CSV table of C-alpha atoms in Angstrom, one decimal:
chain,number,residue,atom,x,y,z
A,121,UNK,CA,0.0,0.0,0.0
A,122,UNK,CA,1.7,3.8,-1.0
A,123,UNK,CA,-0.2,5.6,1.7
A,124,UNK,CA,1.7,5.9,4.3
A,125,UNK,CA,4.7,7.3,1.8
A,126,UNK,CA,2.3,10.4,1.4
A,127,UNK,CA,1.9,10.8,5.3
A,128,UNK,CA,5.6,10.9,5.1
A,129,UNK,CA,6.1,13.5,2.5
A,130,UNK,CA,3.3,15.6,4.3
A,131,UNK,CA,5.4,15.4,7.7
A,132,UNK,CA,8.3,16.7,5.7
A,133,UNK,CA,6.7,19.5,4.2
A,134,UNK,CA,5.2,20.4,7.4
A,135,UNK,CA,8.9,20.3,9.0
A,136,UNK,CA,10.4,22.8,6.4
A,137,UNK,CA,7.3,24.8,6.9
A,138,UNK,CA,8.4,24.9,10.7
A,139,UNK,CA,12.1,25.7,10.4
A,140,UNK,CA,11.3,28.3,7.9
A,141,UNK,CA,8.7,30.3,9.7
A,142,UNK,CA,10.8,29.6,12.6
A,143,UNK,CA,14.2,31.1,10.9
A,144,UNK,CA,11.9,34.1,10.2
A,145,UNK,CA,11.1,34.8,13.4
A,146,UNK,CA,14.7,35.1,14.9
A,147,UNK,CA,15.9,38.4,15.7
A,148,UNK,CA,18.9,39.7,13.7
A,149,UNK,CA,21.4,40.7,15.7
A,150,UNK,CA,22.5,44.4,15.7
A,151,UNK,CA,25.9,45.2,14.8
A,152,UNK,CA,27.6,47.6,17.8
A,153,UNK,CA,29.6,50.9,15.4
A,154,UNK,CA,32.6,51.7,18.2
A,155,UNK,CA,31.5,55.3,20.0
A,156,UNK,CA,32.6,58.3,18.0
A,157,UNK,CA,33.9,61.2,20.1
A,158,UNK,CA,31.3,64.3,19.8
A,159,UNK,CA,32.6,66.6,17.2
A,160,UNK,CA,33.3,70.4,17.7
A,161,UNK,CA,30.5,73.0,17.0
A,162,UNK,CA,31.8,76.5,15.3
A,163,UNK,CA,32.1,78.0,18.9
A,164,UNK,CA,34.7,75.3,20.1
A,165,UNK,CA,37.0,76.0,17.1
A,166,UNK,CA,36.6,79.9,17.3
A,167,UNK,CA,37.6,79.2,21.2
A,168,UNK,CA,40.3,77.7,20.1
A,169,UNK,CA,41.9,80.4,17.5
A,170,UNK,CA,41.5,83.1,19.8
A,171,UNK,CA,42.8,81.7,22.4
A,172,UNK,CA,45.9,80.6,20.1
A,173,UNK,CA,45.7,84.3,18.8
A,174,UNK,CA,45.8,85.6,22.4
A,175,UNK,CA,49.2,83.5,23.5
A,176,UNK,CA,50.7,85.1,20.4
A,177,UNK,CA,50.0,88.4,21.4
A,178,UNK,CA,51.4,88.1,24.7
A,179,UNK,CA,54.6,86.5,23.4
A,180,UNK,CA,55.3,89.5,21.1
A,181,UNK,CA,54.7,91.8,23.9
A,182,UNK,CA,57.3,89.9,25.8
A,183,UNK,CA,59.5,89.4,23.0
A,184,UNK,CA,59.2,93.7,22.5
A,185,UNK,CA,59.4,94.5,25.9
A,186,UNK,CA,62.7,91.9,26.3
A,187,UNK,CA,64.3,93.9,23.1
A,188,UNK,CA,63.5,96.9,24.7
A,189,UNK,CA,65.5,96.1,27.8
A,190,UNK,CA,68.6,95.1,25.9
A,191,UNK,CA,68.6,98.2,23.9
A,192,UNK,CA,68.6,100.0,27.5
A,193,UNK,CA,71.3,97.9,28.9
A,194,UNK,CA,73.7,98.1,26.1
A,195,UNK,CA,73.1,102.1,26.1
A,196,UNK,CA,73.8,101.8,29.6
A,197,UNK,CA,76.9,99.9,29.2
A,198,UNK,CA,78.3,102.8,26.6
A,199,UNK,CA,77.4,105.6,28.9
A,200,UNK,CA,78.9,107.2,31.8
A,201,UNK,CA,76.6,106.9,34.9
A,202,UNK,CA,77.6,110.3,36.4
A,203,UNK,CA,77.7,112.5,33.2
A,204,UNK,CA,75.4,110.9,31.1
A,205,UNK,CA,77.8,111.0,28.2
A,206,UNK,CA,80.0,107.7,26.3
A,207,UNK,CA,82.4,106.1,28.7
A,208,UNK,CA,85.5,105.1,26.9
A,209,UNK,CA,83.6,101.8,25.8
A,210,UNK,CA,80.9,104.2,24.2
A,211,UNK,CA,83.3,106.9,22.4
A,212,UNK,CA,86.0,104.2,21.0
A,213,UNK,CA,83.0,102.8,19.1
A,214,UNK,CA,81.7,106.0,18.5
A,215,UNK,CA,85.3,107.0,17.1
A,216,UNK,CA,85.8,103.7,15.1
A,217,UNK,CA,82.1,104.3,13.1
A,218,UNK,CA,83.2,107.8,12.5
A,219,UNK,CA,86.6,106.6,10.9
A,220,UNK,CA,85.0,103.9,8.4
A,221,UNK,CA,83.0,107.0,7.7
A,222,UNK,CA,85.6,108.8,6.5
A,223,UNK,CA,87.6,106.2,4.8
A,224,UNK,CA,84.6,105.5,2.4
A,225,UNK,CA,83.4,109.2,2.2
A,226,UNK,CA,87.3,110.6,2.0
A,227,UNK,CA,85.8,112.9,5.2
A,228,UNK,CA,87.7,114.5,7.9
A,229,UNK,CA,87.6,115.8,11.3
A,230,UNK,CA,89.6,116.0,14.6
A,231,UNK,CA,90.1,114.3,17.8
A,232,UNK,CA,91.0,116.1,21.0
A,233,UNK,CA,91.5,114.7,24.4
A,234,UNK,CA,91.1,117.0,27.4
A,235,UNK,CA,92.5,116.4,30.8
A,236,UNK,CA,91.0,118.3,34.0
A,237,UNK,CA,94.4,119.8,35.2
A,238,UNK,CA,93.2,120.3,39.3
A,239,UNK,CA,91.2,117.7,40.3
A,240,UNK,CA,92.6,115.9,42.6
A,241,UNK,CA,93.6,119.0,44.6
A,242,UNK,CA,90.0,119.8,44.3
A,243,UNK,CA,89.1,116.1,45.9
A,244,UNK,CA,91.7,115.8,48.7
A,245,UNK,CA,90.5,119.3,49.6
A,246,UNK,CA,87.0,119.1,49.6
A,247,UNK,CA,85.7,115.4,48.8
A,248,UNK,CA,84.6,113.8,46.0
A,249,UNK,CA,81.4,115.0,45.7
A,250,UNK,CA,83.0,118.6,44.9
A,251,UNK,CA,85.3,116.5,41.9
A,252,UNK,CA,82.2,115.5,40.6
A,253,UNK,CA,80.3,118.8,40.3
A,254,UNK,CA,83.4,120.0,38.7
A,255,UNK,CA,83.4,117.2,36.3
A,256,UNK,CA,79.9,117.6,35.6
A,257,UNK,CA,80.2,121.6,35.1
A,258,UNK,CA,83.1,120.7,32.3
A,259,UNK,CA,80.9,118.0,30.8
A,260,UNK,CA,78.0,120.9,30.1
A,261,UNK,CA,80.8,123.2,29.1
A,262,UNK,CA,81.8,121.2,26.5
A,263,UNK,CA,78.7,119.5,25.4
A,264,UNK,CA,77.3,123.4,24.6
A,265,UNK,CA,80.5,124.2,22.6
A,266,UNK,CA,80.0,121.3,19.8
A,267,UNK,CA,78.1,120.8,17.2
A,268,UNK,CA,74.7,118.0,17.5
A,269,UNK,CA,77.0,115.9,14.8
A,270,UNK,CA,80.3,116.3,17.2
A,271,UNK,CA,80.8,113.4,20.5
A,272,UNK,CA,81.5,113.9,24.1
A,273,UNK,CA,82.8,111.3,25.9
A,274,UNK,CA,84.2,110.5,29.3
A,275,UNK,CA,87.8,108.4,28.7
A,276,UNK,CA,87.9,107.7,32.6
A,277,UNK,CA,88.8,110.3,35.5
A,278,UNK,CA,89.4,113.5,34.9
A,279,UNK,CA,90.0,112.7,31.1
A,280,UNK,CA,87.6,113.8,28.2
A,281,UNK,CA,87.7,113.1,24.6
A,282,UNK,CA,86.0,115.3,21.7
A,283,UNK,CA,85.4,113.9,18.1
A,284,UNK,CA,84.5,116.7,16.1
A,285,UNK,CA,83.5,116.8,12.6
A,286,UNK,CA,85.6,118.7,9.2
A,287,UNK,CA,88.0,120.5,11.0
A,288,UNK,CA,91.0,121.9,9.4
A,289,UNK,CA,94.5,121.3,11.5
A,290,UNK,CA,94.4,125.7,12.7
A,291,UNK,CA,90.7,125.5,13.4
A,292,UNK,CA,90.7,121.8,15.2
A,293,UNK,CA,94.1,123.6,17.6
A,294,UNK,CA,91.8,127.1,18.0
A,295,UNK,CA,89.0,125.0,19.1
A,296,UNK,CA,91.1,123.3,21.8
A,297,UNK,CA,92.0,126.6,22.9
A,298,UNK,CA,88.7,127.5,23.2
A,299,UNK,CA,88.2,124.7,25.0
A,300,UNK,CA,90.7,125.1,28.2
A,301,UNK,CA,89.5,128.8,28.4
A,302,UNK,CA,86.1,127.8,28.9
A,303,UNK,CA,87.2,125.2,31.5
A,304,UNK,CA,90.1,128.0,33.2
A,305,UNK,CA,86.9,130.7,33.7
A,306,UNK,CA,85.2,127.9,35.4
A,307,UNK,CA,84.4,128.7,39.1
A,308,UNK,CA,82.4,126.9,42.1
A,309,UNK,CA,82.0,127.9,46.0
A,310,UNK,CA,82.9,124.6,48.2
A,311,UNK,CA,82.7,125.6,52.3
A,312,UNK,CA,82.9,129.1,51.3
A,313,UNK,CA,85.9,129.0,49.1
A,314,UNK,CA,85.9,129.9,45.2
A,315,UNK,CA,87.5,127.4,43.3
A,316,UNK,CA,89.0,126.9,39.9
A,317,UNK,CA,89.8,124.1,37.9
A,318,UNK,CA,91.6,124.1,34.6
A,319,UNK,CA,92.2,121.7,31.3
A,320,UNK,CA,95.3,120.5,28.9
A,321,UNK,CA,93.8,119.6,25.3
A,322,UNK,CA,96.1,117.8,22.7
A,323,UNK,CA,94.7,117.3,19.2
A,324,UNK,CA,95.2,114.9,16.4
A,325,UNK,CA,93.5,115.1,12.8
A,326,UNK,CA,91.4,112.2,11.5
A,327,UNK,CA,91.0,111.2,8.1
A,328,UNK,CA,91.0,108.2,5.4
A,329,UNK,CA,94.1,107.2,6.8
A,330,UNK,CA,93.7,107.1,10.4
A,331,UNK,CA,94.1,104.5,12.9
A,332,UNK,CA,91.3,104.3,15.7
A,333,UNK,CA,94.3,103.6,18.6
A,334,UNK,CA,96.9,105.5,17.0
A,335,UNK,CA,94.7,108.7,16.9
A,336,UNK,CA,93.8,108.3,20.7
A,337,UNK,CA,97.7,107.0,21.3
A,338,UNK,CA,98.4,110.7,19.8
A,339,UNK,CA,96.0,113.2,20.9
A,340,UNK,CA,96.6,112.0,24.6
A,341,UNK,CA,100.6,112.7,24.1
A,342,UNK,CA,99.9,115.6,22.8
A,343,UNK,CA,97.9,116.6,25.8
A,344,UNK,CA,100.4,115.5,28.0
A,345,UNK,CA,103.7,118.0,26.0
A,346,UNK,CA,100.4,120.4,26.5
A,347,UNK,CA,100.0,120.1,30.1
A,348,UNK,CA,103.4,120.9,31.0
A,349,UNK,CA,103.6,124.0,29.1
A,350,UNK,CA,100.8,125.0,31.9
A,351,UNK,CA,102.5,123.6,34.9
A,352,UNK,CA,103.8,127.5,35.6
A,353,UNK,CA,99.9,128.0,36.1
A,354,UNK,CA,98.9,127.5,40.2
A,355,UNK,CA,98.1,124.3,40.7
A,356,UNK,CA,94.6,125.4,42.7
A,357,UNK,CA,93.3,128.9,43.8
A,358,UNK,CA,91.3,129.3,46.7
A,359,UNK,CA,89.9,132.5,47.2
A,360,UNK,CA,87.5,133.1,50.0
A,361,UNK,CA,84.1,134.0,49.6
């Protein structure tokens, strides 16, 4: 008899029915994307650059205000505390620039050095406070008597040096004239007592040729043959007041 093959293939059928609604019904499974950090709205990144922009600014007023203090410090290392002119450091450079000047230009001028002939009188006498008023009167006195383009500077003690600008060899020697008679009519009242100073100058020319050392090397021995032509002078008057 075939019946019971038919129940058989029924049953089958059935069973494939089964697994398939069966299959249908699972869940799928949901696939986990790893967690994304949030991103940045337009405020965050504007935050950011001004922020960035901020630091900047501050750096270059550090950086300007750092430049500025090396400028001051550098001046300061070129200039004589208690005058307020070049030390020696200051006018040596000053003297060297002026002398690469004139070998590329072919210009000319003059050195003179100028030594304060009664100071130290002046000091053991009456201190050194009364030295430096002295030195600080014939720092004025000369400053007044050159030209803007001319230098002033402070060699160390009671020795000045002038750089002056297109002077002939009669006028440079007429100027250092000028120069001691300014500083001889110089008078001051310490404890009661006028007091005058006094001032050697020796000259030397400058031009293409010169040497920065050798110039100096020559205007101060010329200062010094100068100085004892004056040693007949008194070496300090005190006249009371």
């Amino acid at each position: 008899m075939k019946k019971p093959k038919r129940a058989s293939a029924a049953k089958a059928k059935k069973g494939r029915k089964t697994s398939a609604s069966r299959s249908k019904a699972a869940p799928k499974r949901l696939t986990r994307r790893p967690a994304q950090p949030p991103r940045r709205g337009a405020s965050g990144d504007d935050g950011a650059k001004e922020t960035t922009r901020a630091t900047i600014r501050g750096l270059r007023t550090k950086l300007k205000e750092a430049l500025r203090r090396v400028a001051e410090l550098e001046a300061a290392a070129d200039t004589d505390f208690l005058l307020e002119i070049p030390n020696r450091r200051g006018f040596e450079r000053e003297l060297a620039r002026a002398i690469a000047y004139m070998k590329r230009y072919r210009a000319s001028g003059a050195l003179i050095v100028l030594d304060v002939d009664r100071l130290k009188p002046i000091n053991d006498s009456f201190g050194h406070g009364a030295g430096d008023e002295v030195l600080k009167a014939i720092a004025a006195t000369l400053t007044r008597q050159v030209r803007a383009s001319d230098v002033v500077g402070r060699l160390g003690g009671d020795e000045f040096a002038l750089l002056l600008w297109n002077l002939s060899e009669t006028d440079a020697k007429a100027k250092a004239a000028a120069f001691e008679q300014a500083i001889d009519e110089l008078s001051f009242v310490f404890r009661g007592q006028h007091v005058t100073a006094g001032a050697s100058a020796g000259v030397a020319l400058l031009g293409a040729q010169s040497d920065a050392g050798r110039a100096l090397e020559e205007a101060d021995a010329a200062m010094y043959v100068r100085k004892a032509h004056r040693r007949h002078e008194p070496r300090i008057r005190l006249v009371s007041s």
